[in-house]
CSV table of C-alpha atoms and ligand atoms in Angstrom, one decimal:
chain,number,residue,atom,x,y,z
B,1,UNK,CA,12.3,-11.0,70.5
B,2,UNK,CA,14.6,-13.5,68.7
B,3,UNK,CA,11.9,-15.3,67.3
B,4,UNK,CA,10.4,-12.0,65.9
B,5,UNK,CA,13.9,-11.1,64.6
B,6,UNK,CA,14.2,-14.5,63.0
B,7,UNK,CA,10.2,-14.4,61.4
B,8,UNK,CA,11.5,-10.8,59.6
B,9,UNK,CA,14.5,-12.2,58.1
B,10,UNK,CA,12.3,-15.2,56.7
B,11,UNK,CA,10.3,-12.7,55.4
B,12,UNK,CA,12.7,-10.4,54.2
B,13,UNK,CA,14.3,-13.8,52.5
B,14,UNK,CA,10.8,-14.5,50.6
B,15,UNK,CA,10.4,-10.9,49.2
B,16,UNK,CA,14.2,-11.2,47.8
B,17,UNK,CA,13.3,-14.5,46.3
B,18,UNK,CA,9.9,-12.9,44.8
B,19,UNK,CA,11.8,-9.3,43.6
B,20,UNK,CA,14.3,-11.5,41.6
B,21,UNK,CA,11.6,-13.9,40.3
B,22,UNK,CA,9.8,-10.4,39.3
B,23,UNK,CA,12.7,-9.2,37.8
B,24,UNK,CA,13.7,-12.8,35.7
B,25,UNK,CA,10.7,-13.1,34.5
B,26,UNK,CA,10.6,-9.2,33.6
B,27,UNK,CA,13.5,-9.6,31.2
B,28,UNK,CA,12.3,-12.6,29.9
B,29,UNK,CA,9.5,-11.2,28.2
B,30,UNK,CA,11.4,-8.1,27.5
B,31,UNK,CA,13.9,-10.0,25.4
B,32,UNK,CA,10.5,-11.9,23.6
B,33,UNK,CA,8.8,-8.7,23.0
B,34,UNK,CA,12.0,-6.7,21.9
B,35,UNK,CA,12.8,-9.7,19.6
B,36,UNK,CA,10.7,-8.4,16.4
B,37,UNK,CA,12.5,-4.8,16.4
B,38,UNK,CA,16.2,-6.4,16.6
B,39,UNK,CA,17.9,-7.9,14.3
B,40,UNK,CA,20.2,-10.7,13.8
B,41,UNK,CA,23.7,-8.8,15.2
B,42,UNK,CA,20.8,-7.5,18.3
B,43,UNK,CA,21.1,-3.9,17.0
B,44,UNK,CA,17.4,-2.2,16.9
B,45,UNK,CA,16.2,-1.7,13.4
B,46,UNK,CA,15.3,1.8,12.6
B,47,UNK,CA,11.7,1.8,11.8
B,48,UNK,CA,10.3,4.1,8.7
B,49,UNK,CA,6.6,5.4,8.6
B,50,UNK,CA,5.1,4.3,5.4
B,51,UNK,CA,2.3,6.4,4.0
B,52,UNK,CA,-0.4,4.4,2.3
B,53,UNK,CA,-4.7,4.5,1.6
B,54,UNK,CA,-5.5,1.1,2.7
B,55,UNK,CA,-8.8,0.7,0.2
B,56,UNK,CA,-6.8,-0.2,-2.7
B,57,UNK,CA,-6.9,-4.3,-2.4
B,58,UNK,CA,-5.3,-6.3,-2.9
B,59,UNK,CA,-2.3,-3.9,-3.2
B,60,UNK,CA,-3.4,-2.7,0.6
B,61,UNK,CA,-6.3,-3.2,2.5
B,62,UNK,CA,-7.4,-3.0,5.9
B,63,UNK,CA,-8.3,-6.8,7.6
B,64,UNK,CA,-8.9,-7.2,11.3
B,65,UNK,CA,-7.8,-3.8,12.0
B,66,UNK,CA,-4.0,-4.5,10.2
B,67,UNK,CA,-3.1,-2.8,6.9
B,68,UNK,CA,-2.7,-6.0,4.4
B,69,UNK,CA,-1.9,-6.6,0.6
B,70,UNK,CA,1.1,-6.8,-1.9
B,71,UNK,CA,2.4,-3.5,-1.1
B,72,UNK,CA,2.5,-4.2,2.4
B,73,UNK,CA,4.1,-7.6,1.9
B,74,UNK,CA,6.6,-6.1,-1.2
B,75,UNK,CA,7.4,-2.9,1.1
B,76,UNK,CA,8.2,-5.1,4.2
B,77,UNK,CA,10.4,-7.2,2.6
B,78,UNK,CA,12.5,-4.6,0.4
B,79,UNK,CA,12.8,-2.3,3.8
B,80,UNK,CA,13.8,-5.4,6.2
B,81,UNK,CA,16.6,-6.1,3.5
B,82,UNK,CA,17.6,-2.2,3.5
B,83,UNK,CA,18.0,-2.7,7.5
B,84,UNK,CA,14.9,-0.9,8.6
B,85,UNK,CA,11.5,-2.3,9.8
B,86,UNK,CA,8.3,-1.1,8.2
B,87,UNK,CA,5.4,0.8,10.3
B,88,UNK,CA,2.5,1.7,7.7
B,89,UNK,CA,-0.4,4.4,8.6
B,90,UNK,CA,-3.3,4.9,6.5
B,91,UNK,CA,-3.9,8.4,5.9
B,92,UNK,CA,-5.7,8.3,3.2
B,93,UNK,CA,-4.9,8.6,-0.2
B,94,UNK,CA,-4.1,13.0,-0.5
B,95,UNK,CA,-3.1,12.9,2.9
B,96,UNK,CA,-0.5,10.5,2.1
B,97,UNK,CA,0.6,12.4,-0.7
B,98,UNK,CA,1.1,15.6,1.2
B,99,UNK,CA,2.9,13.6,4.7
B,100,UNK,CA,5.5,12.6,2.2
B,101,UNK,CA,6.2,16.3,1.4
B,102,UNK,CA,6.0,17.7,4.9
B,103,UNK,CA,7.9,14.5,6.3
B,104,UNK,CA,5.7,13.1,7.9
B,105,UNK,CA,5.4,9.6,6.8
B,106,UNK,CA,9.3,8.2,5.4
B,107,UNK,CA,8.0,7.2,2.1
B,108,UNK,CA,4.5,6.6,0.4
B,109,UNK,CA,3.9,2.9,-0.8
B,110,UNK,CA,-0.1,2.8,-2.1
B,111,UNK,CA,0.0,1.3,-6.1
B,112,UNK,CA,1.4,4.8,-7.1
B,113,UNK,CA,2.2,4.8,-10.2
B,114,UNK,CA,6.0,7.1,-11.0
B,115,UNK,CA,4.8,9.7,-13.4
B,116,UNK,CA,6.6,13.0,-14.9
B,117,UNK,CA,4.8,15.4,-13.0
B,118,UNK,CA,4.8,13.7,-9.9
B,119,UNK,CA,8.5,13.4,-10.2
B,120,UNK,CA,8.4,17.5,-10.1
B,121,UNK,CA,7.9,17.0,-6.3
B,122,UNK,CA,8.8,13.3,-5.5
B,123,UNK,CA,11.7,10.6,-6.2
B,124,UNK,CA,10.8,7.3,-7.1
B,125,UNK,CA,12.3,4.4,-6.5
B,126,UNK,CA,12.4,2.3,-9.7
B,127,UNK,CA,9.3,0.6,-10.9
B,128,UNK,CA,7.9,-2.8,-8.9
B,129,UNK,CA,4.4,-3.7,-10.6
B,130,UNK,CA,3.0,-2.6,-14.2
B,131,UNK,CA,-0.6,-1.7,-14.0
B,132,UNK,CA,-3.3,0.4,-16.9
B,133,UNK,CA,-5.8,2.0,-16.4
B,134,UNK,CA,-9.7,-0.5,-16.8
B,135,UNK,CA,-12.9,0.9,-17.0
B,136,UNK,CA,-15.3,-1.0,-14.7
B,137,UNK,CA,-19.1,-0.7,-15.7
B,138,UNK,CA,-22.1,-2.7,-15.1
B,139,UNK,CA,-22.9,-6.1,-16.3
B,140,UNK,CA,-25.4,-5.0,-18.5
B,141,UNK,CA,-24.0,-1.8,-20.1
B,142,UNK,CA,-22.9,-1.3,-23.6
B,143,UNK,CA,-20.2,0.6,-23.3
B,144,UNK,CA,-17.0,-1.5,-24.9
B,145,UNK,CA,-14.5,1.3,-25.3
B,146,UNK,CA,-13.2,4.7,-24.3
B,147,UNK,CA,-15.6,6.3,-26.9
B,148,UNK,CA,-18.9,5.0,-25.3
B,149,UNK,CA,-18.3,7.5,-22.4
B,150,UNK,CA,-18.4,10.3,-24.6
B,151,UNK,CA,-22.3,11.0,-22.9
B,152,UNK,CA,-21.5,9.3,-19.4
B,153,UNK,CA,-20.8,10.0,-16.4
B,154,UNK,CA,-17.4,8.5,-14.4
B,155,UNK,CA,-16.0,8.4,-11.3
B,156,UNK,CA,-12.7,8.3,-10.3
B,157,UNK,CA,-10.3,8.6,-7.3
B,158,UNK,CA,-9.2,11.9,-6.7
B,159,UNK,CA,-5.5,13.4,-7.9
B,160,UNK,CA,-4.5,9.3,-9.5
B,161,UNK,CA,-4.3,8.3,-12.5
B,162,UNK,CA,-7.3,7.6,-13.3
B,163,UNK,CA,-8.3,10.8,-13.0
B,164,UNK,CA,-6.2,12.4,-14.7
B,165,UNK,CA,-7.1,10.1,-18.0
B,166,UNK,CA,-11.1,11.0,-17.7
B,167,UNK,CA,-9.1,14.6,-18.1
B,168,UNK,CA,-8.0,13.2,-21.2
B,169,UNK,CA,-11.3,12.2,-21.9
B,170,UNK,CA,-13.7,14.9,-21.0
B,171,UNK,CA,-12.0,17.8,-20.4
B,172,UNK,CA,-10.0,18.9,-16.8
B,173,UNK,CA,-12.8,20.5,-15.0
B,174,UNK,CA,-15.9,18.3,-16.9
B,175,UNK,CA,-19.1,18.0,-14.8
B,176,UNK,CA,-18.9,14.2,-16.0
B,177,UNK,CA,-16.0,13.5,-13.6
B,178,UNK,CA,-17.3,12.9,-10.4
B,179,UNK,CA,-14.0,12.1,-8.1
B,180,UNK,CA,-14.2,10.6,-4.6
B,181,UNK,CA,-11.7,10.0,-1.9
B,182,UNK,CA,-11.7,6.0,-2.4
B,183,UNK,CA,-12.2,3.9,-4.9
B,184,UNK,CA,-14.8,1.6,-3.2
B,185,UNK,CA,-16.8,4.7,-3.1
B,186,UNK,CA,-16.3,5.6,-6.4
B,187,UNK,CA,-17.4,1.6,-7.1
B,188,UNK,CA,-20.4,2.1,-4.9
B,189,UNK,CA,-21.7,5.4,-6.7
B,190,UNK,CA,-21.3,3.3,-9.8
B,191,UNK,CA,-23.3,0.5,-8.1
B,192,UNK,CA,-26.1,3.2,-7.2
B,193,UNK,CA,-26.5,4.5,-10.9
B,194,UNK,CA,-24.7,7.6,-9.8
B,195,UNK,CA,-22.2,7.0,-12.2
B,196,UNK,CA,-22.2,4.8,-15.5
B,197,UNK,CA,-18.5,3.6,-15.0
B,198,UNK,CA,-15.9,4.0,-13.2
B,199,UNK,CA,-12.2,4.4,-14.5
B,200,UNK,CA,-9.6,2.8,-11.8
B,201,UNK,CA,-6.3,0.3,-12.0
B,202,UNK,CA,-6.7,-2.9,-14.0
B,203,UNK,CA,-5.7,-5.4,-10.9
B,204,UNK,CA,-8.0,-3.3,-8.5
B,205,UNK,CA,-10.6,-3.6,-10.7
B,206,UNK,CA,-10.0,-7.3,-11.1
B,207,UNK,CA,-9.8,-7.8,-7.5
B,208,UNK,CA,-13.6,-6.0,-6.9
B,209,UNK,CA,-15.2,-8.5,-9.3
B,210,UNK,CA,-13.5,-11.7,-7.9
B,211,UNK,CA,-14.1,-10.0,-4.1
B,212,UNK,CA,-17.6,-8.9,-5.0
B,213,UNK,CA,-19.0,-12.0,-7.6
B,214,UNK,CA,-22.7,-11.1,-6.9
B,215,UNK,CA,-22.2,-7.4,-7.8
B,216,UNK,CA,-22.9,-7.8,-11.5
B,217,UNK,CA,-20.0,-5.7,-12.6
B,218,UNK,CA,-17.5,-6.2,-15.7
B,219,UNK,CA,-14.1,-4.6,-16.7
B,220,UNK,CA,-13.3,-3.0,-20.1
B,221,UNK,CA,-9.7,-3.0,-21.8
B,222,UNK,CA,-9.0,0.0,-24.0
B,223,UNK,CA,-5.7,-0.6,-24.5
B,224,UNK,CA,-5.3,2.3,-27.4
B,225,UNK,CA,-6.3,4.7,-24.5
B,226,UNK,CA,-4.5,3.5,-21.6
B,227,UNK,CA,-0.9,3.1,-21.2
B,228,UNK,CA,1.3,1.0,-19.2
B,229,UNK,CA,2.0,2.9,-15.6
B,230,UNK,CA,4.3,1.6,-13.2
B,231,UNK,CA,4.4,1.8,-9.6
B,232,UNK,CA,7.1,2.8,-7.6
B,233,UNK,CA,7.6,3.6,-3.8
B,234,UNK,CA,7.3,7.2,-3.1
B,235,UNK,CA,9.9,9.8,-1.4
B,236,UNK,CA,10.4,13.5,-0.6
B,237,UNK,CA,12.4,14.9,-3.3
B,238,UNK,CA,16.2,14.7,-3.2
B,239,UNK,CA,16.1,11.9,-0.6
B,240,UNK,CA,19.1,9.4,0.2
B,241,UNK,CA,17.0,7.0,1.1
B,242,UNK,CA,16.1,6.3,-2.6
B,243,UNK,CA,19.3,4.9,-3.7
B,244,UNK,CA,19.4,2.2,-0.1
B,245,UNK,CA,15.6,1.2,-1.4
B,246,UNK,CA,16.3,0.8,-5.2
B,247,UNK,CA,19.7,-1.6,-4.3
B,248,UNK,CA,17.0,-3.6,-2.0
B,249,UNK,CA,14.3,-3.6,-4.2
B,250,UNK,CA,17.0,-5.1,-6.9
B,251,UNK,CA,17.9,-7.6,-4.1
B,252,UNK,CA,14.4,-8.9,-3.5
B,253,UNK,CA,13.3,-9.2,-7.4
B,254,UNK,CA,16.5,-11.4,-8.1
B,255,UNK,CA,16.6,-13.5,-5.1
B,256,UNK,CA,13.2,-14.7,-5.8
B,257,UNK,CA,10.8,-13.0,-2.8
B,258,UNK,CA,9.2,-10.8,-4.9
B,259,UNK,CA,7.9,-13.3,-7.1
B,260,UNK,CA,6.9,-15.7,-3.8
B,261,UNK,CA,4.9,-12.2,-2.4
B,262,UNK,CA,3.2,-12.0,-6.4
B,263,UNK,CA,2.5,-15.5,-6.4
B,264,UNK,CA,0.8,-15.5,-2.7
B,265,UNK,CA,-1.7,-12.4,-4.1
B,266,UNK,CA,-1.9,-12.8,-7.9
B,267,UNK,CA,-2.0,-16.8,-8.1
B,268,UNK,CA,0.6,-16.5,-10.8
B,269,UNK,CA,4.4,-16.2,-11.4
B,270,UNK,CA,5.7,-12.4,-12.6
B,271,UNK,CA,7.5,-11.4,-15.8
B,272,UNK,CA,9.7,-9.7,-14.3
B,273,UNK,CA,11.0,-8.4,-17.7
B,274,UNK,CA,8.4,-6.0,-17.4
B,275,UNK,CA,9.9,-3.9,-15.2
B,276,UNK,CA,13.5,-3.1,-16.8
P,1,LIG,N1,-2.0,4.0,-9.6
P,1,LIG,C1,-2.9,5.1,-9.4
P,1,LIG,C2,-2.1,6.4,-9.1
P,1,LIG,O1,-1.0,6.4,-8.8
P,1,LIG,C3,-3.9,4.9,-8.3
P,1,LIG,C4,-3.3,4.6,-7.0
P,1,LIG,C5,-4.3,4.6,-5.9
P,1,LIG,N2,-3.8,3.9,-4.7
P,1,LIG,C6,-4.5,3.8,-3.6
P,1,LIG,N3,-3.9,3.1,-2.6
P,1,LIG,N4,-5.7,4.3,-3.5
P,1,LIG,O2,-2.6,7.4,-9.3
């Protein structure tokens, strides 16, 4: 009988020693995994859902299954210096623009470029990137300017940009536009002889060509048809979050991490001058 008694408190002395080993090592790696969503003073960072279309390299793109690019780098960094942490989902590019009107995503960060109408039902923050519009045709075509596409055909993502200037061109509802929900699909119609060019932002453009060298694809400037556009981060209307982004945004410009993030994806240092 004492024996037995004396065997269950050895026992019951193991399974204390393995609950509080169990529980150590429990905290331990809650403290590691928590240590990404705390900050400094150990307060949790609120987190805001970022709307973006991740086919839009190298502003964001999708590699290994995580949302990548200069936006994503740019956005992190202003929103970490704001006090939040950034969690991006990729809608898609109208979905995007309609979970930033329903709430749904926090803001919209995607290459979007601030313009007057889209002001009608957005805020911007202020600009972050200049970009124009390019007209990407194949290697062998001979169209050199805006006028060449008079006869042609061109295709465009839907409700950007670059849509809205082959309005300019043809005419709002022309059978010449064809629009698509990407850009590489726009790029690949082009690539099938669906389309003769297509009309999409200079750096994205760029980024194709040096991304695809075999493709046999050039860019075209017009630079008496396309303006400068600027991109800006975009918000539901009449939204205080705005204000906290611009002073962070100003923050990361001047102290220099802007121009690291530019440097990392563009292989060059910004004029920053560009965007005042
Ligand atoms: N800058 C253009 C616009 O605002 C095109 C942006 C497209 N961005 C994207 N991630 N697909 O309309």
């Amino acid at each position: 009988m004492n024996k037995y008694t004396n065997k269950t408190d050895k026992g019951m002395e193991a399974v204390k020693k393995i609950v509080a080993l169990i529980i150590g090592i429990s905290l331990i790696l809650l403290a590691a995994c928590g240590g990404e969503d705390t900050s400094s003073s150990g307060e949790e960072l609120k987190e805001l859902t970022i709307a973006t279309d991740a086919a839009f390299a190298p502003f964001e793109f999708m590699n290994k299954g995580e949302v990548t690019g200069f936006d994503v780098d740019f956005a992190t960094a202003v929103l970490e210096e704001a006090g939040y942490q950034a969690s991006f989902d990729n809608v898609g590019w109208e979905t995007m623009l309609q979970n930033v009107v329903n709430h749904k995503a926090d803001l919209a960060v995607a290459g979007i470029t601030i313009t007057d109408e889209r002001k009608e039902t957005y805020d911007f923050s202020d600009p972050y990137f200049e970009s124009t519009q390019l007209i990407l045709v194949p290697e062998d075509s001979n169209i050199s300017s805006v006028k060449d596409l008079e006869d042609k055909n061109v295709g465009v993502q839907i409700s950007t940009t670059g849509a809205e200037a082959a309005e300019k061109i043809f005419g709002t509802n022309s059978d010449q536009i064809h629009q698509f929900d990407q850009v590489p699909l726009a790029i690949m119609s082009m690539e099938q002889g669906d389309v003769d060019a297509v009309i999409v932002d200079n750096a994205v453009a760029q980024e194709y060509i040096k991304n695809n060298p075999d493709a046999k694809i050039k860019t075209v400037e017009d630079k008496e048809a396309f303006d400068s556009e600027y991109y800006g981060f975009m918000f539901p209307k009449d939204n205080e979050l705005t204000e906290e982004i611009n002073q962070a945004i100003e923050t990361v410009i001047e102290n220099g991490t802007y121009a690291e993030i530019y440097e990392k994806w563009f292989g060059q240092t910004p004029d920053t001058s560009v965007l005042n």
